[in-house]
């Protein structure tokens, strides 16, 4: 059965718009990496790294060891969020200077676990700057001095970096670059970094923020129940007329494994429906949009009468996606399978909605949020 041109047209317009938008959401120009020329032995006494850790025995040693190569006098607070493994003991074994380990208390009602841990740690901070660092993020040498220099030069109150996710197994290579690509379509970094734009994006693995700004917001209480806490914090900071910046990086590396489809599925489904504000209407609109952008163009490729239009859309998709693949040194052959990836992410979003309505909700390390 022939596919009418009017059915194909929305997908064509969607990808033309993405490609031609002046803020270029597909671009990787917003990027920051550590520099070999950065000053050695930089004094970092004005900074406290705040790490929430719950059952992070597999990652915490690498994360803390990397902090030894950032500069001098860096303060580190690790909040052991009621771990049932030996996270705290392993953290102590690193012998990191200026490391304080706090035993987290029972999760307070109305809080998400990560934010409750961060709030407990924040109350022990006595420096002008805080870095919120996930327990599975390893920083390359001298990244923090480079970040500090950018913050001061551009008078930023908050800076966050999209961590370099592991892309070693087939499923990681197939899905993780697209995860970042789709995130940047939803939250264009270029718009987020402009003071006169309502878009506010952040990447929670590495967030550099002025302590006074966080105190001005009332600490993490302002976003205490947020599952997408990074963007929620960015919105609060920007709403209070502070300057933020978000970019990609090769120098903050996530060492958490997502080596199976099920592990990536769980990661996406945990917050996908939250992105849609738990709205059935937005879920329906998202579904129609994804079908127009990915489903119908693929169907068009299967019909002689519409194959040219299907190929045009596939080429536009590949042009938009290739910069992300290039940034992560991925094989460009992954670009033509973006429609399949998009449909997979749509199904994950529906599974997220299913969990919200018919299961216990989002699950993270034994805690359920709904």
mmCIF file of C-alpha atoms in Angstrom:
data_model
loop_
_atom_site.group_PDB
_atom_site.id
_atom_site.type_symbol
_atom_site.label_atom_id
_atom_site.label_comp_id
_atom_site.label_asym_id
_atom_site.label_seq_id
_atom_site.Cartn_x
_atom_site.Cartn_y
_atom_site.Cartn_z
ATOM 1 C CA UNK A 1 0.000 0.000 0.000
ATOM 2 C CA UNK A 2 1.371 3.371 -1.008
ATOM 3 C CA UNK A 3 2.206 5.811 1.783
ATOM 4 C CA UNK A 4 0.700 9.252 1.068
ATOM 5 C CA UNK A 5 3.179 12.109 0.805
ATOM 6 C CA UNK A 6 1.247 14.006 3.495
ATOM 7 C CA UNK A 7 2.051 11.168 5.916
ATOM 8 C CA UNK A 8 5.763 11.441 5.118
ATOM 9 C CA UNK A 9 5.885 15.244 5.143
ATOM 10 C CA UNK A 10 5.899 15.726 8.973
ATOM 11 C CA UNK A 11 9.023 13.564 9.320
ATOM 12 C CA UNK A 12 10.743 15.473 6.540
ATOM 13 C CA UNK A 13 9.887 18.803 8.168
ATOM 14 C CA UNK A 14 11.012 17.601 11.606
ATOM 15 C CA UNK A 15 14.514 16.687 10.420
ATOM 16 C CA UNK A 16 14.859 19.739 8.213
ATOM 17 C CA UNK A 17 13.964 21.889 11.217
ATOM 18 C CA UNK A 18 16.451 20.105 13.489
ATOM 19 C CA UNK A 19 19.209 20.566 10.921
ATOM 20 C CA UNK A 20 18.454 24.234 10.221
ATOM 21 C CA UNK A 21 17.594 25.511 13.709
ATOM 22 C CA UNK A 22 19.965 28.408 14.495
ATOM 23 C CA UNK A 23 20.950 26.955 17.877
ATOM 24 C CA UNK A 24 22.101 23.692 16.201
ATOM 25 C CA UNK A 25 20.987 21.140 18.810
ATOM 26 C CA UNK A 26 22.911 18.408 16.948
ATOM 27 C CA UNK A 27 26.223 20.242 17.299
ATOM 28 C CA UNK A 28 28.986 19.241 19.723
ATOM 29 C CA UNK A 29 30.511 22.730 19.909
ATOM 30 C CA UNK A 30 29.668 23.120 23.625
ATOM 31 C CA UNK A 31 32.551 21.085 24.979
ATOM 32 C CA UNK A 32 35.212 21.351 27.685
ATOM 33 C CA UNK A 33 38.147 19.050 28.375
ATOM 34 C CA UNK A 34 41.145 18.941 30.661
ATOM 35 C CA UNK A 35 44.303 20.495 29.298
ATOM 36 C CA UNK A 36 47.887 19.222 29.507
ATOM 37 C CA UNK A 37 48.957 22.866 29.747
ATOM 38 C CA UNK A 38 46.823 23.518 32.835
ATOM 39 C CA UNK A 39 48.796 24.688 35.839
ATOM 40 C CA UNK A 40 50.194 21.842 37.905
ATOM 41 C CA UNK A 41 49.672 21.742 41.675
ATOM 42 C CA UNK A 42 46.824 24.232 41.432
ATOM 43 C CA UNK A 43 45.436 25.361 44.790
ATOM 44 C CA UNK A 44 41.885 23.990 45.039
ATOM 45 C CA UNK A 45 41.226 24.839 48.673
ATOM 46 C CA UNK A 46 38.155 26.881 47.654
ATOM 47 C CA UNK A 47 36.408 23.773 46.322
ATOM 48 C CA UNK A 48 34.615 20.888 48.007
ATOM 49 C CA UNK A 49 33.735 17.801 45.990
ATOM 50 C CA UNK A 50 30.475 16.321 47.270
ATOM 51 C CA UNK A 51 29.895 12.648 46.418
ATOM 52 C CA UNK A 52 26.708 10.731 47.281
ATOM 53 C CA UNK A 53 27.479 7.016 47.369
ATOM 54 C CA UNK A 54 25.097 4.103 47.858
ATOM 55 C CA UNK A 55 26.580 0.643 47.312
ATOM 56 C CA UNK A 56 29.397 1.940 45.098
ATOM 57 C CA UNK A 57 32.104 -0.562 46.055
ATOM 58 C CA UNK A 58 32.822 -1.280 42.386
ATOM 59 C CA UNK A 59 33.483 2.355 41.491
ATOM 60 C CA UNK A 60 34.440 4.467 44.490
ATOM 61 C CA UNK A 61 38.180 3.673 44.565
ATOM 62 C CA UNK A 62 38.693 4.778 40.954
ATOM 63 C CA UNK A 63 36.609 7.914 41.482
ATOM 64 C CA UNK A 64 38.515 9.020 44.587
ATOM 65 C CA UNK A 65 41.927 8.079 43.203
ATOM 66 C CA UNK A 66 41.354 10.368 40.211
ATOM 67 C CA UNK A 67 40.744 13.295 42.574
ATOM 68 C CA UNK A 68 44.349 12.958 43.743
ATOM 69 C CA UNK A 69 45.435 14.256 40.323
ATOM 70 C CA UNK A 70 43.445 17.496 40.244
ATOM 71 C CA UNK A 71 45.526 19.819 42.393
ATOM 72 C CA UNK A 72 46.383 20.648 45.993
ATOM 73 C CA UNK A 73 44.117 21.044 49.027
ATOM 74 C CA UNK A 74 40.950 19.775 47.335
ATOM 75 C CA UNK A 75 38.254 19.070 49.925
ATOM 76 C CA UNK A 76 36.148 15.937 49.459
ATOM 77 C CA UNK A 77 32.997 14.923 51.322
ATOM 78 C CA UNK A 78 31.604 11.456 50.673
ATOM 79 C CA UNK A 79 28.122 10.718 51.983
ATOM 80 C CA UNK A 80 27.731 6.977 52.507
ATOM 81 C CA UNK A 81 24.017 6.680 51.800
ATOM 82 C CA UNK A 82 23.305 3.638 53.975
ATOM 83 C CA UNK A 83 25.333 1.302 51.795
ATOM 84 C CA UNK A 84 25.075 -2.423 52.473
ATOM 85 C CA UNK A 85 28.476 -3.122 50.921
ATOM 86 C CA UNK A 86 31.949 -1.888 51.923
ATOM 87 C CA UNK A 87 31.801 1.469 50.112
ATOM 88 C CA UNK A 88 33.015 3.451 53.148
ATOM 89 C CA UNK A 89 35.875 1.071 53.944
ATOM 90 C CA UNK A 90 37.124 1.163 50.361
ATOM 91 C CA UNK A 91 36.900 4.961 50.334
ATOM 92 C CA UNK A 92 39.087 5.139 53.436
ATOM 93 C CA UNK A 93 41.646 2.815 51.843
ATOM 94 C CA UNK A 94 42.404 5.388 49.121
ATOM 95 C CA UNK A 95 44.043 7.670 51.731
ATOM 96 C CA UNK A 96 42.784 10.766 49.952
ATOM 97 C CA UNK A 97 43.832 13.972 51.673
ATOM 98 C CA UNK A 98 41.039 16.138 53.099
ATOM 99 C CA UNK A 99 38.478 13.340 52.713
ATOM 100 C CA UNK A 100 35.509 13.409 55.085
ATOM 101 C CA UNK A 101 33.129 10.445 55.154
ATOM 102 C CA UNK A 102 29.638 11.073 56.501
ATOM 103 C CA UNK A 103 27.274 8.259 57.375
ATOM 104 C CA UNK A 104 23.928 9.136 55.843
ATOM 105 C CA UNK A 105 20.757 8.913 57.890
ATOM 106 C CA UNK A 106 17.448 7.266 57.043
ATOM 107 C CA UNK A 107 15.813 8.752 53.948
ATOM 108 C CA UNK A 108 13.601 11.649 54.987
ATOM 109 C CA UNK A 109 10.022 11.614 53.741
ATOM 110 C CA UNK A 110 9.472 13.389 50.438
ATOM 111 C CA UNK A 111 13.126 13.284 49.358
ATOM 112 C CA UNK A 112 14.854 11.319 46.613
ATOM 113 C CA UNK A 113 17.812 9.345 47.920
ATOM 114 C CA UNK A 114 20.548 11.164 46.023
ATOM 115 C CA UNK A 115 19.302 14.622 46.975
ATOM 116 C CA UNK A 116 18.888 13.659 50.632
ATOM 117 C CA UNK A 117 22.499 12.467 50.669
ATOM 118 C CA UNK A 118 23.681 15.663 48.956
ATOM 119 C CA UNK A 119 21.770 17.829 51.423
ATOM 120 C CA UNK A 120 23.416 16.083 54.366
ATOM 121 C CA UNK A 121 26.822 16.635 52.800
ATOM 122 C CA UNK A 122 26.087 20.252 51.879
ATOM 123 C CA UNK A 123 25.636 21.146 55.523
ATOM 124 C CA UNK A 124 29.324 20.349 56.101
ATOM 125 C CA UNK A 125 30.653 22.485 53.228
ATOM 126 C CA UNK A 126 32.725 25.555 54.142
ATOM 127 C CA UNK A 127 34.137 26.538 50.754
ATOM 128 C CA UNK A 128 32.951 29.039 48.096
ATOM 129 C CA UNK A 129 32.490 26.317 45.473
ATOM 130 C CA UNK A 130 30.962 22.847 45.394
ATOM 131 C CA UNK A 131 31.341 20.086 42.830
ATOM 132 C CA UNK A 132 28.505 17.569 42.821
ATOM 133 C CA UNK A 133 30.150 14.396 41.553
ATOM 134 C CA UNK A 134 28.534 11.019 40.981
ATOM 135 C CA UNK A 135 30.346 8.105 42.576
ATOM 136 C CA UNK A 136 30.963 6.456 39.206
ATOM 137 C CA UNK A 137 32.635 9.450 37.508
ATOM 138 C CA UNK A 138 36.411 9.441 37.002
ATOM 139 C CA UNK A 139 37.985 12.823 36.212
ATOM 140 C CA UNK A 140 41.012 13.132 33.990
ATOM 141 C CA UNK A 141 44.040 14.963 35.357
ATOM 142 C CA UNK A 142 43.633 18.753 35.814
ATOM 143 C CA UNK A 143 39.980 18.900 34.769
ATOM 144 C CA UNK A 144 38.907 20.800 37.896
ATOM 145 C CA UNK A 145 41.455 23.645 37.399
ATOM 146 C CA UNK A 146 40.234 24.025 33.803
ATOM 147 C CA UNK A 147 36.624 24.196 35.008
ATOM 148 C CA UNK A 148 37.524 26.710 37.718
ATOM 149 C CA UNK A 149 39.259 28.931 35.167
ATOM 150 C CA UNK A 150 36.231 28.890 32.848
ATOM 151 C CA UNK A 151 33.854 29.646 35.721
ATOM 152 C CA UNK A 152 35.891 32.663 36.785
ATOM 153 C CA UNK A 153 36.585 33.975 33.279
ATOM 154 C CA UNK A 154 32.946 33.771 32.187
ATOM 155 C CA UNK A 155 31.467 34.645 35.605
ATOM 156 C CA UNK A 156 29.388 31.473 35.751
ATOM 157 C CA UNK A 157 27.472 30.440 38.832
ATOM 158 C CA UNK A 158 26.923 26.860 37.672
ATOM 159 C CA UNK A 159 28.700 24.622 35.167
ATOM 160 C CA UNK A 160 27.894 21.012 34.354
ATOM 161 C CA UNK A 161 29.489 18.442 32.083
ATOM 162 C CA UNK A 162 27.810 15.568 30.268
ATOM 163 C CA UNK A 163 29.956 12.635 31.340
ATOM 164 C CA UNK A 164 31.593 10.429 28.729
ATOM 165 C CA UNK A 165 29.485 7.271 29.017
ATOM 166 C CA UNK A 166 30.930 3.798 28.531
ATOM 167 C CA UNK A 167 30.575 2.766 24.888
ATOM 168 C CA UNK A 168 32.358 -0.570 24.650
ATOM 169 C CA UNK A 169 29.729 -3.284 24.201
ATOM 170 C CA UNK A 170 27.364 -3.506 21.226
ATOM 171 C CA UNK A 171 24.373 -2.150 23.146
ATOM 172 C CA UNK A 172 26.390 0.715 24.612
ATOM 173 C CA UNK A 173 27.681 1.697 21.171
ATOM 174 C CA UNK A 174 24.205 1.440 19.672
ATOM 175 C CA UNK A 175 22.219 3.288 22.335
ATOM 176 C CA UNK A 176 24.422 5.528 24.489
ATOM 177 C CA UNK A 177 25.463 8.114 21.854
ATOM 178 C CA UNK A 178 21.798 8.380 20.889
ATOM 179 C CA UNK A 179 20.866 8.889 24.550
ATOM 180 C CA UNK A 180 23.008 12.036 24.597
ATOM 181 C CA UNK A 181 21.833 13.074 21.117
ATOM 182 C CA UNK A 182 18.165 12.908 22.173
ATOM 183 C CA UNK A 183 18.922 14.674 25.457
ATOM 184 C CA UNK A 184 20.479 17.564 23.523
ATOM 185 C CA UNK A 185 17.444 17.751 21.246
ATOM 186 C CA UNK A 186 15.222 18.090 24.325
ATOM 187 C CA UNK A 187 17.585 20.478 26.126
ATOM 188 C CA UNK A 188 19.722 22.324 23.543
ATOM 189 C CA UNK A 189 22.940 23.302 25.298
ATOM 190 C CA UNK A 190 23.333 26.465 23.236
ATOM 191 C CA UNK A 191 19.951 27.758 24.417
ATOM 192 C CA UNK A 192 20.539 26.618 27.976
ATOM 193 C CA UNK A 193 23.787 28.582 28.069
ATOM 194 C CA UNK A 194 22.074 31.811 26.999
ATOM 195 C CA UNK A 195 20.813 34.020 29.819
ATOM 196 C CA UNK A 196 17.723 35.137 27.880
ATOM 197 C CA UNK A 197 16.459 31.602 27.143
ATOM 198 C CA UNK A 198 13.996 29.615 29.274
ATOM 199 C CA UNK A 199 15.815 26.344 28.519
ATOM 200 C CA UNK A 200 17.809 25.058 31.498
ATOM 201 C CA UNK A 201 19.929 21.941 31.056
ATOM 202 C CA UNK A 202 22.449 20.216 33.263
ATOM 203 C CA UNK A 203 24.200 16.873 33.471
ATOM 204 C CA UNK A 204 24.188 15.559 37.015
ATOM 205 C CA UNK A 205 27.383 13.508 36.905
ATOM 206 C CA UNK A 206 29.526 16.637 37.257
ATOM 207 C CA UNK A 207 28.045 19.925 38.480
ATOM 208 C CA UNK A 208 30.185 22.874 39.618
ATOM 209 C CA UNK A 209 28.166 25.461 41.557
ATOM 210 C CA UNK A 210 28.767 28.432 43.823
ATOM 211 C CA UNK A 211 27.953 27.563 47.420
ATOM 212 C CA UNK A 212 26.182 30.884 48.004
ATOM 213 C CA UNK A 213 23.839 30.189 45.080
ATOM 214 C CA UNK A 214 22.890 26.823 46.519
ATOM 215 C CA UNK A 215 22.324 28.427 49.918
ATOM 216 C CA UNK A 216 20.242 31.151 48.284
ATOM 217 C CA UNK A 217 17.961 28.429 46.894
ATOM 218 C CA UNK A 218 17.581 26.863 50.315
ATOM 219 C CA UNK A 219 19.877 23.954 49.559
ATOM 220 C CA UNK A 220 18.529 20.882 47.810
ATOM 221 C CA UNK A 221 15.181 21.288 49.540
ATOM 222 C CA UNK A 222 13.986 23.252 46.491
ATOM 223 C CA UNK A 223 14.191 20.113 44.332
ATOM 224 C CA UNK A 224 14.059 17.432 47.035
ATOM 225 C CA UNK A 225 11.652 15.084 45.245
ATOM 226 C CA UNK A 226 12.999 15.564 41.711
ATOM 227 C CA UNK A 227 14.084 12.432 39.846
ATOM 228 C CA UNK A 228 15.634 14.512 37.066
ATOM 229 C CA UNK A 229 17.512 16.517 39.670
ATOM 230 C CA UNK A 230 20.196 17.990 37.400
ATOM 231 C CA UNK A 231 17.843 19.869 35.070
ATOM 232 C CA UNK A 232 15.615 20.796 38.009
ATOM 233 C CA UNK A 233 18.596 22.394 39.756
ATOM 234 C CA UNK A 234 19.618 24.204 36.563
ATOM 235 C CA UNK A 235 16.103 25.597 36.240
ATOM 236 C CA UNK A 236 16.143 26.867 39.822
ATOM 237 C CA UNK A 237 19.559 28.496 39.364
ATOM 238 C CA UNK A 238 18.609 30.113 36.070
ATOM 239 C CA UNK A 239 15.213 31.270 37.358
ATOM 240 C CA UNK A 240 17.097 33.170 40.054
ATOM 241 C CA UNK A 241 18.971 35.073 37.309
ATOM 242 C CA UNK A 242 22.278 33.242 37.608
ATOM 243 C CA UNK A 243 24.462 32.254 34.683
ATOM 244 C CA UNK A 244 24.813 28.570 33.833
ATOM 245 C CA UNK A 245 26.801 26.588 31.263
ATOM 246 C CA UNK A 246 26.476 22.960 30.171
ATOM 247 C CA UNK A 247 28.695 21.090 27.755
ATOM 248 C CA UNK A 248 30.033 17.750 26.645
ATOM 249 C CA UNK A 249 33.397 16.356 27.680
ATOM 250 C CA UNK A 250 35.834 13.499 27.190
ATOM 251 C CA UNK A 251 37.394 14.201 30.592
ATOM 252 C CA UNK A 252 34.659 13.180 33.052
ATOM 253 C CA UNK A 253 34.256 9.484 32.387
ATOM 254 C CA UNK A 254 31.438 7.301 33.673
ATOM 255 C CA UNK A 255 32.718 3.852 34.613
ATOM 256 C CA UNK A 256 29.277 2.395 35.294
ATOM 257 C CA UNK A 257 28.482 -0.545 33.033
ATOM 258 C CA UNK A 258 25.412 -0.544 30.813
ATOM 259 C CA UNK A 259 26.546 -3.569 28.846
ATOM 260 C CA UNK A 260 23.140 -5.186 28.273
ATOM 261 C CA UNK A 261 19.937 -3.986 26.688
ATOM 262 C CA UNK A 262 18.076 -4.559 29.963
ATOM 263 C CA UNK A 263 20.458 -2.336 31.962
ATOM 264 C CA UNK A 264 20.083 0.534 29.478
ATOM 265 C CA UNK A 265 16.330 -0.073 29.367
ATOM 266 C CA UNK A 266 16.110 0.240 33.145
ATOM 267 C CA UNK A 267 18.203 3.424 33.137
ATOM 268 C CA UNK A 268 15.982 5.094 30.526
ATOM 269 C CA UNK A 269 12.659 3.823 31.867
ATOM 270 C CA UNK A 270 13.507 5.099 35.343
ATOM 271 C CA UNK A 271 12.924 8.742 34.324
ATOM 272 C CA UNK A 272 11.522 8.797 30.763
ATOM 273 C CA UNK A 273 7.910 9.321 31.841
ATOM 274 C CA UNK A 274 9.090 11.913 34.346
ATOM 275 C CA UNK A 275 10.437 13.897 31.374
ATOM 276 C CA UNK A 276 6.840 13.978 30.125
ATOM 277 C CA UNK A 277 5.551 15.220 33.500
ATOM 278 C CA UNK A 278 3.568 11.970 33.909
ATOM 279 C CA UNK A 279 1.135 13.277 31.301
ATOM 280 C CA UNK A 280 -0.803 10.795 29.098
ATOM 281 C CA UNK A 281 -1.370 13.614 26.610
ATOM 282 C CA UNK A 282 2.356 14.345 26.331
ATOM 283 C CA UNK A 283 3.014 10.608 26.010
ATOM 284 C CA UNK A 284 0.572 10.475 23.100
ATOM 285 C CA UNK A 285 2.152 13.536 21.466
ATOM 286 C CA UNK A 286 5.626 12.057 21.971
ATOM 287 C CA UNK A 287 4.471 8.814 20.365
ATOM 288 C CA UNK A 288 3.012 10.583 17.334
ATOM 289 C CA UNK A 289 6.171 12.662 16.989
ATOM 290 C CA UNK A 290 8.454 9.620 17.147
ATOM 291 C CA UNK A 291 6.317 7.705 14.652
ATOM 292 C CA UNK A 292 6.429 10.685 12.284
ATOM 293 C CA UNK A 293 10.184 11.118 12.761
ATOM 294 C CA UNK A 294 11.212 7.457 12.652
ATOM 295 C CA UNK A 295 8.414 4.991 11.930
ATOM 296 C CA UNK A 296 6.828 6.405 8.784
ATOM 297 C CA UNK A 297 10.169 7.249 7.087
ATOM 298 C CA UNK A 298 11.255 3.615 7.542
ATOM 299 C CA UNK A 299 7.937 2.420 6.120
ATOM 300 C CA UNK A 300 8.460 4.773 3.183
ATOM 301 C CA UNK A 301 11.723 2.990 2.375
ATOM 302 C CA UNK A 302 9.775 -0.217 1.797
ATOM 303 C CA UNK A 303 7.594 1.214 -0.980
ATOM 304 C CA UNK A 304 8.823 2.061 -4.464
ATOM 305 C CA UNK A 305 6.595 5.110 -4.745
ATOM 306 C CA UNK A 306 7.956 6.745 -1.572
ATOM 307 C CA UNK A 307 11.493 5.375 -1.293
ATOM 308 C CA UNK A 308 13.071 8.666 -2.437
ATOM 309 C CA UNK A 309 11.389 10.603 0.378
ATOM 310 C CA UNK A 310 12.354 7.906 2.876
ATOM 311 C CA UNK A 311 15.983 8.103 1.749
ATOM 312 C CA UNK A 312 15.969 11.899 2.001
ATOM 313 C CA UNK A 313 14.778 11.704 5.607
ATOM 314 C CA UNK A 314 17.326 8.996 6.426
ATOM 315 C CA UNK A 315 20.104 11.184 5.010
ATOM 316 C CA UNK A 316 18.914 14.170 7.068
ATOM 317 C CA UNK A 317 18.843 12.013 10.211
ATOM 318 C CA UNK A 318 22.365 10.778 9.543
ATOM 319 C CA UNK A 319 23.681 14.299 8.945
ATOM 320 C CA UNK A 320 22.235 15.379 12.306
ATOM 321 C CA UNK A 321 23.502 12.324 14.192
ATOM 322 C CA UNK A 322 27.014 12.047 12.737
ATOM 323 C CA UNK A 323 28.572 14.872 14.833
ATOM 324 C CA UNK A 324 27.645 12.994 18.020
ATOM 325 C CA UNK A 325 29.061 9.721 16.673
ATOM 326 C CA UNK A 326 32.232 11.540 15.609
ATOM 327 C CA UNK A 327 32.606 13.183 19.033
ATOM 328 C CA UNK A 328 32.594 9.765 20.698
ATOM 329 C CA UNK A 329 34.719 8.123 17.965
ATOM 330 C CA UNK A 330 31.910 5.761 17.045
ATOM 331 C CA UNK A 331 31.503 4.004 13.707
ATOM 332 C CA UNK A 332 29.461 6.222 11.333
ATOM 333 C CA UNK A 333 27.597 3.085 10.246
ATOM 334 C CA UNK A 334 25.463 3.547 13.363
ATOM 335 C CA UNK A 335 23.914 6.674 11.806
ATOM 336 C CA UNK A 336 21.522 4.920 9.373
ATOM 337 C CA UNK A 337 20.064 2.796 12.192
ATOM 338 C CA UNK A 338 18.919 5.867 14.141
ATOM 339 C CA UNK A 339 15.248 5.094 13.259
ATOM 340 C CA UNK A 340 15.545 1.700 14.973
ATOM 341 C CA UNK A 341 17.197 3.355 17.972
ATOM 342 C CA UNK A 342 14.431 5.962 18.127
ATOM 343 C CA UNK A 343 11.706 3.307 18.129
ATOM 344 C CA UNK A 344 13.537 1.427 20.893
ATOM 345 C CA UNK A 345 13.626 4.576 23.011
ATOM 346 C CA UNK A 346 9.911 5.109 22.371
ATOM 347 C CA UNK A 347 9.154 1.602 23.658
ATOM 348 C CA UNK A 348 11.324 2.304 26.716
ATOM 349 C CA UNK A 349 9.277 5.454 27.331
ATOM 350 C CA UNK A 350 6.063 3.445 27.209
ATOM 351 C CA UNK A 351 7.538 0.944 29.664
ATOM 352 C CA UNK A 352 8.355 3.881 31.944
ATOM 353 C CA UNK A 353 4.706 4.938 31.818
ATOM 354 C CA UNK A 354 3.634 1.353 32.524
ATOM 355 C CA UNK A 355 5.830 1.247 35.624
ATOM 356 C CA UNK A 356 4.321 4.503 36.821
ATOM 357 C CA UNK A 357 0.718 3.304 36.549
ATOM 358 C CA UNK A 358 0.953 -0.429 37.166
ATOM 359 C CA UNK A 359 4.160 -1.100 39.106
ATOM 360 C CA UNK A 360 5.963 0.464 42.054
ATOM 361 C CA UNK A 361 7.422 3.268 39.946
ATOM 362 C CA UNK A 362 11.064 4.152 39.364
ATOM 363 C CA UNK A 363 13.570 1.931 41.142
ATOM 364 C CA UNK A 364 17.122 2.908 42.054
ATOM 365 C CA UNK A 365 19.249 0.714 44.316
ATOM 366 C CA UNK A 366 16.350 -0.727 46.262
ATOM 367 C CA UNK A 367 14.344 2.486 46.556
ATOM 368 C CA UNK A 368 11.121 3.107 44.657
ATOM 369 C CA UNK A 369 9.870 6.526 43.601
ATOM 370 C CA UNK A 370 6.447 7.253 42.154
#
